[in-house]
Amino acid sequence: MDMLTFAMDTEGGEPLYLQLYDYIKSEIQAGRIACSTKLPSKRKLSAHLGISQNTIQTAYDQLIEEGYVLPVERKGFFVCRLDNMVRLESEGKTGTRENKASAQNAAYDFSYHGVDMPNFPFSTWRRITKDVINEYDTELLRSCDIQGYANLRRSIAGYLRQSRGVNCSADQIVVSAGTEYLFQLLIQLLGSDSVYGIENPGYEKLNLLFNSSRAKFKAINIDNEGMVLEDIRKSGADVICITPAHQFPSGGIMPINRRIQILNWANEETNRYIIEDDYDSEFKYSGKPIPALQGLDSSGRVIYMGAFSKSLSPSLRISYMVLPEKLLKEFKERMAFIICPVPMIEQKVLCRFMQDGYFERHLNKMRNIYKKKREALTEGILKTGRPMEVIGADAGLHLILRVNNGMSERQLVDTALNAGVRVYGLSKYYIDKKNLSPKPELLLGYATMEAEEIIEAVEILSRAWFDELKHLEGKVN
Amino acid sequence: MDMLTFAMDTEGGEPLYLQLYDYIKSEIQAGRIACSTKLPSKRKLSAHLGISQNTIQTAYDQLIEEGYVLPVERKGFFVCRLDNMVRLESEGKTGTRENKASAQNAAYDFSYHGVDMPNFPFSTWRRITKDVINEYDTELLRSCDIQGYANLRRSIAGYLRQSRGVNCSADQIVVSAGTEYLFQLLIQLLGSDSVYGIENPGYEKLNLLFNSSRAKFKAINIDNEGMVLEDIRKSGADVICITPAHQFPSGGIMPINRRIQILNWANEETNRYIIEDDYDSEFKYSGKPIPALQGLDSSGRVIYMGAFSKSLSPSLRISYMVLPEKLLKEFKERMAFIICPVPMIEQKVLCRFMQDGYFERHLNKMRNIYKKKREALTEGILKTGRPMEVIGADAGLHLILRVNNGMSERQLVDTALNAGVRVYGLSKYYIDKKNLSPKPELLLGYATMEAEEIIEAVEILSRAWFDELKHLEGKVN
């Protein structure tokens, strides 16, 4: 199939990806596109229909997800057999589609979730996976160590020592399947009697997680250096959860003085701990690397947390923490019944990926790619000449944008979405809204978009927020 | 290397596998067994040294785990390069070895943990894994649905409807990485204010899990039909955790009357629920299959739980639950921040394994294999002519043995271990020891041993417990 053409509604009705998806699906269902037909390439279809490749990707993904289309590597997208399709159609479609729609109904999406997928070293990962399943047999079916595969923990410990200045041995590492699982382990280990202090604004899941686990927690305001010590004291928190390398979401780096103050605070009482979430520390684009807070801690007060979500992919579901000796002992005594949830095959693949030097190479490559994306975004914003400020350190996979056009956060987000660009208001990251900046702020993630798309999207935003201001204000209000 | 010979201590000092492991390791370290040397096959070495293949496997496994030896499929076991080895030697060895030693220092082990590994369909699993990683690309890196990959949930729902009479749709299924993670989700969903009733005796982790989560729980006695209704009422429990298909560990099947009584109890109050753990229901060797309790429930009171730990392998770390509609709604509203911990690749492989009919075939094959192992065990026990009783239904992967020789449970376990056979006392599964049977009972799992080994081990047990009774009693006391 060389090309397809259909009547698009570009007047802002249904999102384009949904129109394209609906059209192809109905054509397949009606038999007008036959089984095994190759769909047009994203590039060609994008040129033909005048819509972005991203939009086409999203429509194709949805068709793949629902079993209408099968992607074949280096060959393209093929229509599936009908019998397979009908079964897939019968159940649960709505749920899946709703999930997608709420996340992706815009041509450009500055989502903070996800990574640059086209640059994932898929062929290496695939090769190592094959090697692992070829070489091993029953060993892959044995339960691994409670804390995770020992060789993987050694690789992680080596990486953390060298790259992040974390002072640890493999024995202190606990591997799990996501930050939320690590926090659940910690809540059990430290006790739901502890009062947890979380950053305001901060990682939105912590709030839900502590609530759901019925653990006591307090939102603690941050300034541009991180959690304010006075507010920590006032909160009565015993355990604080912070992101010193790159505060989420504000993007600040905690300076050494604040780090020492916070360590001193922790040392005042025996039940005080600091949970350091080093979630995207792999990516710093200028200046010296700043070692983890854990490396400064000489009295076992810091629980260090990391993940491969940003450095490799969130779908790997591999995270880890480094427990201080005292907590490690308690963990072994009390929590040994909780088995590491990551399958052995995956742990072995990741371990070899690290041991063979691919992880380091991938990080170096991605640091350059993300640096360029960030530059495309910041330079694009600067070039518009509009009153917009970029906030946050030159690091990570997102930045904060302040837009000074008189619009509220809600208006900024809605106006952008109407123009086809999804941006995210910062207010949702505040538990205590009293600390909200008087000027509206937006969170822009740049990992999943291509540099050219970022530049296009910034131009659209600039026009929508400034040129069409009067027209759109009328529409929104 | 054709063969190796070393001075074994068979007088009951160090376990044989540990002696063999220590010997080979020191030979490799000293360079007396060179890199790339092929070790003798298990079969040959077993014949040569006169120790079981199981013992050799355990020693080899330990060497593999620590990186001294690499297993190459269909080729054998090869000594690793030294540089790799030295690094592996440096750290964390003790932890790993302790874990192994405590679980495996006997020539025969009636462990309940683990499955029949030689019969795992490894080549099929490997082929499907390769197909999955060949066909898909970035899709594998996308986060999947919060409740797990939709197609896998459809396969599980289909299986549960057909094989277990569970009344559910794919949308009600939540996939997770082990029973303990499902319970943690449920504790958050049902609230730590609920009082949980657990079987006494019962699954040993539940006790630890509720303790660790600071959830209130009560041990509720069982009789040979399952939880006693009067005791449920007395306990004040709101949520009871039961194993009606094959009570763990006693092995009883809950008859229909008790099922109806318990469902009626749950229907009396709106906050009452039954957690039905159907952990090894795949294996029933005689009589009619008994459908899940969930299938009888018309008012959304039963939370059904299952896993692939017994039917495929515990190391896959894939479990699931079926939520009643009301809880499903709450789950979606409140728990959507917890992402399914099972990697997408694994979910896709399992899904295809089920869709292509391999799961069904594997279950049918394993049912025959386990049936034969169970028969080897029960017939072996019968043949000894000793006063021993087998308790529990003709199902699952374990049975309960009552030994009437006047020894205490501790004496039975120690005597068996001294003779090289590990058996497990039932008392550790009792939270409330008042309900303990006056006659000592043992738990014997038969999944991981070969039928011939089972027969050998029973003969050893019979001699140790009866013929050498006087001699050993002196030693133990």
PDB file of C-alpha atoms in Angstrom, chain A residues 57 61 64-65 67 70-73 84 87-88 90-93 95-96 99-100 104 117-118 120 122 125-127 129-130 133-146 149-151 153-155 157 161 168-171 176-177 180-181 184-185 187-193 205 208-210 212-214 312-317 332 334-346 348 352 355, chain B residues 57 61 64-67 70-73 84 87-88 90-93 95-96 99-100 104 117-118 120 122 125-127 129-130 133-146 149-151 153-155 157 161 168-171 176-177 180-181 184-185 187-193 205 208-210 212-214 312-317 332 334-346 352 355:
ATOM      1  CA  GLN A  57       3.492   7.050  15.290  1.00  0.00           C
ATOM      2  CA  ASP A  61       1.096   2.492  18.186  1.00  0.00           C
ATOM      3  CA  ILE A  64      -0.311  -2.164  17.249  1.00  0.00           C
ATOM      4  CA  GLU A  65      -1.492  -2.178  20.840  1.00  0.00           C
ATOM      5  CA  GLY A  67      -3.560  -6.024  17.499  1.00  0.00           C
ATOM      6  CA  LEU A  70       2.252  -5.755  13.524  1.00  0.00           C
ATOM      7  CA  PRO A  71       5.544  -3.832  13.374  1.00  0.00           C
ATOM      8  CA  VAL A  72       8.299  -5.831  11.701  1.00  0.00           C
ATOM      9  CA  GLU A  73      11.755  -4.526  12.324  1.00  0.00           C
ATOM     10  CA  ASN A  84      -6.472 -12.628  15.562  1.00  0.00           C
ATOM     11  CA  ARG A  87     -10.529 -11.681  19.330  1.00  0.00           C
ATOM     12  CA  LEU A  88      -8.490  -8.682  20.331  1.00  0.00           C
ATOM     13  CA  SER A  90     -13.752  -8.194  21.895  1.00  0.00           C
ATOM     14  CA  GLU A  91     -12.508  -7.000  25.256  1.00  0.00           C
ATOM     15  CA  GLY A  92     -10.932  -4.280  27.268  1.00  0.00           C
ATOM     16  CA  LYS A  93     -10.334  -1.943  24.350  1.00  0.00           C
ATOM     17  CA  GLY A  95      -9.484   1.034  28.931  1.00  0.00           C
ATOM     18  CA  THR A  96      -6.394   0.946  26.795  1.00  0.00           C
ATOM     19  CA  ASN A  99      -5.129   5.670  28.776  1.00  0.00           C
ATOM     20  CA  LYS A 100      -3.515   6.612  25.509  1.00  0.00           C
ATOM     21  CA  GLN A 104      -1.255  11.831  23.846  1.00  0.00           C
ATOM     22  CA  MET A 117      13.314   5.581  22.452  1.00  0.00           C
ATOM     23  CA  PRO A 118      14.833   5.612  18.938  1.00  0.00           C
ATOM     24  CA  PHE A 120      17.768   2.923  22.953  1.00  0.00           C
ATOM     25  CA  PHE A 122      17.940  -2.177  21.151  1.00  0.00           C
ATOM     26  CA  TRP A 125      20.039  -5.418  24.335  1.00  0.00           C
ATOM     27  CA  ARG A 126      18.515  -8.008  22.041  1.00  0.00           C
ATOM     28  CA  ARG A 127      21.879  -9.671  21.401  1.00  0.00           C
ATOM     29  CA  THR A 129      19.238 -11.236  25.869  1.00  0.00           C
ATOM     30  CA  LYS A 130      19.807 -13.974  23.301  1.00  0.00           C
ATOM     31  CA  ILE A 133      19.030 -17.281  27.287  1.00  0.00           C
ATOM     32  CA  ASN A 134      21.373 -19.373  25.168  1.00  0.00           C
ATOM     33  CA  GLU A 135      24.063 -19.815  27.764  1.00  0.00           C
ATOM     34  CA  TYR A 136      22.008 -20.474  30.812  1.00  0.00           C
ATOM     35  CA  ASP A 137      19.346 -22.958  31.403  1.00  0.00           C
ATOM     36  CA  THR A 138      17.834 -23.993  34.673  1.00  0.00           C
ATOM     37  CA  GLU A 139      19.821 -21.318  36.448  1.00  0.00           C
ATOM     38  CA  LEU A 140      17.518 -18.699  35.007  1.00  0.00           C
ATOM     39  CA  LEU A 141      14.652 -20.447  36.741  1.00  0.00           C
ATOM     40  CA  ARG A 142      16.170 -20.420  40.175  1.00  0.00           C
ATOM     41  CA  SER A 143      15.028 -17.739  42.586  1.00  0.00           C
ATOM     42  CA  CYS A 144      17.731 -15.153  42.953  1.00  0.00           C
ATOM     43  CA  ASP A 145      19.053 -13.540  46.071  1.00  0.00           C
ATOM     44  CA  ILE A 146      16.388 -11.644  48.026  1.00  0.00           C
ATOM     45  CA  TYR A 149      21.221 -10.885  41.500  1.00  0.00           C
ATOM     46  CA  ALA A 150      24.622 -10.540  43.204  1.00  0.00           C
ATOM     47  CA  ASN A 151      26.585  -9.750  40.037  1.00  0.00           C
ATOM     48  CA  ARG A 153      24.448  -5.518  42.524  1.00  0.00           C
ATOM     49  CA  ARG A 154      28.220  -5.527  42.094  1.00  0.00           C
ATOM     50  CA  SER A 155      27.918  -3.715  38.781  1.00  0.00           C
ATOM     51  CA  ALA A 157      27.837  -0.612  43.282  1.00  0.00           C
ATOM     52  CA  ARG A 161      31.123   4.524  43.417  1.00  0.00           C
ATOM     53  CA  CYS A 168      28.734   1.419  49.177  1.00  0.00           C
ATOM     54  CA  SER A 169      29.267  -2.302  48.707  1.00  0.00           C
ATOM     55  CA  ALA A 170      27.120  -4.653  46.634  1.00  0.00           C
ATOM     56  CA  ASP A 171      25.742  -6.118  49.832  1.00  0.00           C
ATOM     57  CA  SER A 176      13.401  -3.649  43.040  1.00  0.00           C
ATOM     58  CA  ALA A 177      10.859  -2.863  40.338  1.00  0.00           C
ATOM     59  CA  GLU A 180       7.226   3.048  44.454  1.00  0.00           C
ATOM     60  CA  TYR A 181       8.237  -0.479  45.474  1.00  0.00           C
ATOM     61  CA  GLN A 184       6.937   0.620  50.168  1.00  0.00           C
ATOM     62  CA  LEU A 185       9.871  -1.423  51.474  1.00  0.00           C
ATOM     63  CA  ILE A 187       7.820   2.424  54.883  1.00  0.00           C
ATOM     64  CA  GLN A 188       7.788  -1.098  56.279  1.00  0.00           C
ATOM     65  CA  LEU A 189      11.405  -0.862  57.359  1.00  0.00           C
ATOM     66  CA  LEU A 190      11.300   2.598  58.930  1.00  0.00           C
ATOM     67  CA  GLY A 191       7.813   2.225  60.225  1.00  0.00           C
ATOM     68  CA  SER A 192       4.549   3.947  59.493  1.00  0.00           C
ATOM     69  CA  ASP A 193       5.062   5.768  62.796  1.00  0.00           C
ATOM     70  CA  LYS A 205       3.604   9.950  43.405  1.00  0.00           C
ATOM     71  CA  LEU A 208      -0.236   9.252  46.771  1.00  0.00           C
ATOM     72  CA  LEU A 209       2.113   6.580  48.017  1.00  0.00           C
ATOM     73  CA  PHE A 210       2.291   7.767  51.611  1.00  0.00           C
ATOM     74  CA  SER A 212      -2.173   4.938  50.270  1.00  0.00           C
ATOM     75  CA  SER A 213       0.197   3.318  52.785  1.00  0.00           C
ATOM     76  CA  ARG A 214      -1.370   5.397  55.570  1.00  0.00           C
ATOM     77  CA  LEU A 312      17.713   3.304  29.987  1.00  0.00           C
ATOM     78  CA  SER A 313      13.933   2.998  29.942  1.00  0.00           C
ATOM     79  CA  PRO A 314      11.060   3.220  32.413  1.00  0.00           C
ATOM     80  CA  SER A 315       9.593  -0.014  31.039  1.00  0.00           C
ATOM     81  CA  LEU A 316      12.566  -2.023  32.338  1.00  0.00           C
ATOM     82  CA  ARG A 317      11.148  -1.493  35.828  1.00  0.00           C
ATOM     83  CA  LYS A 332      17.828  -8.796  56.378  1.00  0.00           C
ATOM     84  CA  ARG A 334      12.728  -8.495  59.031  1.00  0.00           C
ATOM     85  CA  MET A 335      12.128  -8.177  55.314  1.00  0.00           C
ATOM     86  CA  ALA A 336      13.771 -11.270  53.871  1.00  0.00           C
ATOM     87  CA  PHE A 337      10.381 -12.693  52.966  1.00  0.00           C
ATOM     88  CA  ILE A 338       9.972 -10.155  50.162  1.00  0.00           C
ATOM     89  CA  ILE A 339      11.626 -11.583  47.080  1.00  0.00           C
ATOM     90  CA  CYS A 340      13.243  -9.314  44.506  1.00  0.00           C
ATOM     91  CA  PRO A 341      10.504  -8.764  41.901  1.00  0.00           C
ATOM     92  CA  VAL A 342      12.804  -8.385  38.877  1.00  0.00           C
ATOM     93  CA  PRO A 343      13.062 -11.555  36.756  1.00  0.00           C
ATOM     94  CA  MET A 344      16.471 -13.203  36.668  1.00  0.00           C
ATOM     95  CA  ILE A 345      16.786 -12.981  32.862  1.00  0.00           C
ATOM     96  CA  GLU A 346      16.402  -9.225  32.944  1.00  0.00           C
ATOM     97  CA  LYS A 348      21.437 -10.872  33.958  1.00  0.00           C
ATOM     98  CA  ARG A 352      26.137  -7.913  31.283  1.00  0.00           C
ATOM     99  CA  GLN A 355      29.885  -5.188  32.678  1.00  0.00           C
TER     100      GLN A 355
ATOM    101  CA  GLN B  57      24.388 -30.040  40.877  1.00  0.00           C
ATOM    102  CA  ASP B  61      25.360 -24.216  40.982  1.00  0.00           C
ATOM    103  CA  ILE B  64      28.275 -20.913  38.695  1.00  0.00           C
ATOM    104  CA  GLU B  65      26.681 -18.389  41.009  1.00  0.00           C
ATOM    105  CA  GLU B  66      30.072 -17.182  42.144  1.00  0.00           C
ATOM    106  CA  GLY B  67      31.412 -16.960  38.628  1.00  0.00           C
ATOM    107  CA  LEU B  70      30.046 -21.242  33.222  1.00  0.00           C
ATOM    108  CA  PRO B  71      27.358 -23.697  32.114  1.00  0.00           C
ATOM    109  CA  VAL B  72      27.183 -24.028  28.320  1.00  0.00           C
ATOM    110  CA  GLU B  73      24.009 -25.589  27.054  1.00  0.00           C
ATOM    111  CA  ASN B  84      36.632 -12.326  35.747  1.00  0.00           C
ATOM    112  CA  ARG B  87      36.629  -9.610  40.681  1.00  0.00           C
ATOM    113  CA  LEU B  88      33.786 -11.909  41.569  1.00  0.00           C
ATOM    114  CA  SER B  90      36.159  -9.811  46.072  1.00  0.00           C
ATOM    115  CA  GLU B  91      32.702  -9.064  47.400  1.00  0.00           C
ATOM    116  CA  GLY B  92      29.439 -10.266  48.791  1.00  0.00           C
ATOM    117  CA  LYS B  93      30.303 -13.922  48.568  1.00  0.00           C
ATOM    118  CA  GLY B  95      25.781 -13.587  51.730  1.00  0.00           C
ATOM    119  CA  THR B  96      25.137 -15.726  48.707  1.00  0.00           C
ATOM    120  CA  ASN B  99      21.584 -18.395  51.587  1.00  0.00           C
ATOM    121  CA  LYS B 100      22.433 -21.513  49.643  1.00  0.00           C
ATOM    122  CA  GLN B 104      20.584 -27.073  50.527  1.00  0.00           C
ATOM    123  CA  MET B 117      13.286 -27.634  36.543  1.00  0.00           C
ATOM    124  CA  PRO B 118      14.539 -30.225  34.034  1.00  0.00           C
ATOM    125  CA  PHE B 120      10.609 -26.634  32.176  1.00  0.00           C
ATOM    126  CA  PHE B 122      13.109 -24.005  28.163  1.00  0.00           C
ATOM    127  CA  TRP B 125      10.449 -20.271  26.182  1.00  0.00           C
ATOM    128  CA  ARG B 126      13.749 -19.300  24.601  1.00  0.00           C
ATOM    129  CA  ARG B 127      12.309 -19.399  21.091  1.00  0.00           C
ATOM    130  CA  THR B 129      11.625 -14.796  23.829  1.00  0.00           C
ATOM    131  CA  LYS B 130      13.691 -14.470  20.668  1.00  0.00           C
ATOM    132  CA  ILE B 133      12.516  -9.382  20.927  1.00  0.00           C
ATOM    133  CA  ASN B 134      12.891  -9.774  17.162  1.00  0.00           C
ATOM    134  CA  GLU B 135       9.425  -8.632  16.234  1.00  0.00           C
ATOM    135  CA  TYR B 136       9.025  -5.709  18.513  1.00  0.00           C
ATOM    136  CA  ASP B 137      11.175  -2.764  19.062  1.00  0.00           C
ATOM    137  CA  THR B 138      10.354   0.449  20.858  1.00  0.00           C
ATOM    138  CA  GLU B 139       7.036  -1.029  21.876  1.00  0.00           C
ATOM    139  CA  LEU B 140       8.832  -3.210  24.386  1.00  0.00           C
ATOM    140  CA  LEU B 141      10.149  -0.056  26.008  1.00  0.00           C
ATOM    141  CA  ARG B 142       6.816   1.576  26.490  1.00  0.00           C
ATOM    142  CA  SER B 143       5.264   1.404  29.923  1.00  0.00           C
ATOM    143  CA  CYS B 144       2.430  -1.056  29.858  1.00  0.00           C
ATOM    144  CA  ASP B 145      -1.005  -0.719  31.335  1.00  0.00           C
ATOM    145  CA  ILE B 146      -0.984  -0.170  35.106  1.00  0.00           C
ATOM    146  CA  TYR B 149      -0.213  -6.097  29.530  1.00  0.00           C
ATOM    147  CA  ALA B 150      -3.785  -6.276  28.228  1.00  0.00           C
ATOM    148  CA  ASN B 151      -3.282  -9.353  26.025  1.00  0.00           C
ATOM    149  CA  ARG B 153      -4.643 -10.366  31.112  1.00  0.00           C
ATOM    150  CA  ARG B 154      -6.984 -11.682  28.409  1.00  0.00           C
ATOM    151  CA  SER B 155      -5.065 -14.962  28.290  1.00  0.00           C
ATOM    152  CA  ALA B 157      -8.876 -14.502  32.185  1.00  0.00           C
ATOM    153  CA  ARG B 161     -12.673 -19.153  33.200  1.00  0.00           C
ATOM    154  CA  CYS B 168     -13.962 -12.654  35.381  1.00  0.00           C
ATOM    155  CA  SER B 169     -12.991 -10.333  32.559  1.00  0.00           C
ATOM    156  CA  ALA B 170      -9.475  -9.263  31.645  1.00  0.00           C
ATOM    157  CA  ASP B 171     -10.213  -5.827  33.046  1.00  0.00           C
ATOM    158  CA  SER B 176       2.162  -8.279  39.798  1.00  0.00           C
ATOM    159  CA  ALA B 177       5.484  -9.800  40.795  1.00  0.00           C
ATOM    160  CA  GLU B 180       3.591 -10.618  48.586  1.00  0.00           C
ATOM    161  CA  TYR B 181       3.203  -7.673  46.204  1.00  0.00           C
ATOM    162  CA  GLN B 184       0.680  -5.256  49.759  1.00  0.00           C
ATOM    163  CA  LEU B 185      -1.641  -3.794  47.139  1.00  0.00           C
ATOM    164  CA  ILE B 187      -3.557  -3.977  52.309  1.00  0.00           C
ATOM    165  CA  GLN B 188      -3.472  -0.517  50.783  1.00  0.00           C
ATOM    166  CA  LEU B 189      -6.767  -1.054  49.004  1.00  0.00           C
ATOM    167  CA  LEU B 190      -8.716  -2.641  51.863  1.00  0.00           C
ATOM    168  CA  GLY B 191      -7.061  -0.560  54.530  1.00  0.00           C
ATOM    169  CA  SER B 192      -4.812  -1.366  57.422  1.00  0.00           C
ATOM    170  CA  ASP B 193      -7.880  -0.858  59.617  1.00  0.00           C
ATOM    171  CA  LYS B 205       4.833 -15.323  54.748  1.00  0.00           C
ATOM    172  CA  LEU B 208       5.475 -11.668  58.329  1.00  0.00           C
ATOM    173  CA  LEU B 209       3.780  -9.600  55.682  1.00  0.00           C
ATOM    174  CA  PHE B 210       0.922  -8.343  57.843  1.00  0.00           C
ATOM    175  CA  SER B 212       5.695  -5.802  58.503  1.00  0.00           C
ATOM    176  CA  SER B 213       2.833  -3.757  57.048  1.00  0.00           C
ATOM    177  CA  ARG B 214       1.479  -3.169  60.541  1.00  0.00           C
ATOM    178  CA  LEU B 312       5.863 -22.599  35.519  1.00  0.00           C
ATOM    179  CA  SER B 313       8.602 -21.327  37.808  1.00  0.00           C
ATOM    180  CA  PRO B 314       8.885 -19.169  40.915  1.00  0.00           C
ATOM    181  CA  SER B 315      11.724 -17.213  39.319  1.00  0.00           C
ATOM    182  CA  LEU B 316       9.370 -15.790  36.690  1.00  0.00           C
ATOM    183  CA  ARG B 317       7.874 -13.656  39.449  1.00  0.00           C
ATOM    184  CA  LYS B 332      -8.338   2.395  39.477  1.00  0.00           C
ATOM    185  CA  ARG B 334      -6.641   5.249  44.198  1.00  0.00           C
ATOM    186  CA  MET B 335      -3.844   2.909  43.184  1.00  0.00           C
ATOM    187  CA  ALA B 336      -3.159   3.857  39.588  1.00  0.00           C
ATOM    188  CA  PHE B 337       0.203   5.320  40.568  1.00  0.00           C
ATOM    189  CA  ILE B 338       1.642   1.861  41.177  1.00  0.00           C
ATOM    190  CA  ILE B 339       2.939   0.559  37.882  1.00  0.00           C
ATOM    191  CA  CYS B 340       2.889  -3.158  37.080  1.00  0.00           C
ATOM    192  CA  PRO B 341       6.364  -4.390  38.100  1.00  0.00           C
ATOM    193  CA  VAL B 342       6.664  -7.159  35.503  1.00  0.00           C
ATOM    194  CA  PRO B 343       8.792  -6.197  32.472  1.00  0.00           C
ATOM    195  CA  MET B 344       6.935  -5.969  29.170  1.00  0.00           C
ATOM    196  CA  ILE B 345       9.181  -8.541  27.461  1.00  0.00           C
ATOM    197  CA  GLU B 346       8.333 -11.176  30.023  1.00  0.00           C
ATOM    198  CA  ARG B 352       2.325 -15.906  23.643  1.00  0.00           C
ATOM    199  CA  GLN B 355      -1.974 -18.143  23.433  1.00  0.00           C
TER     200      GLN B 355
END
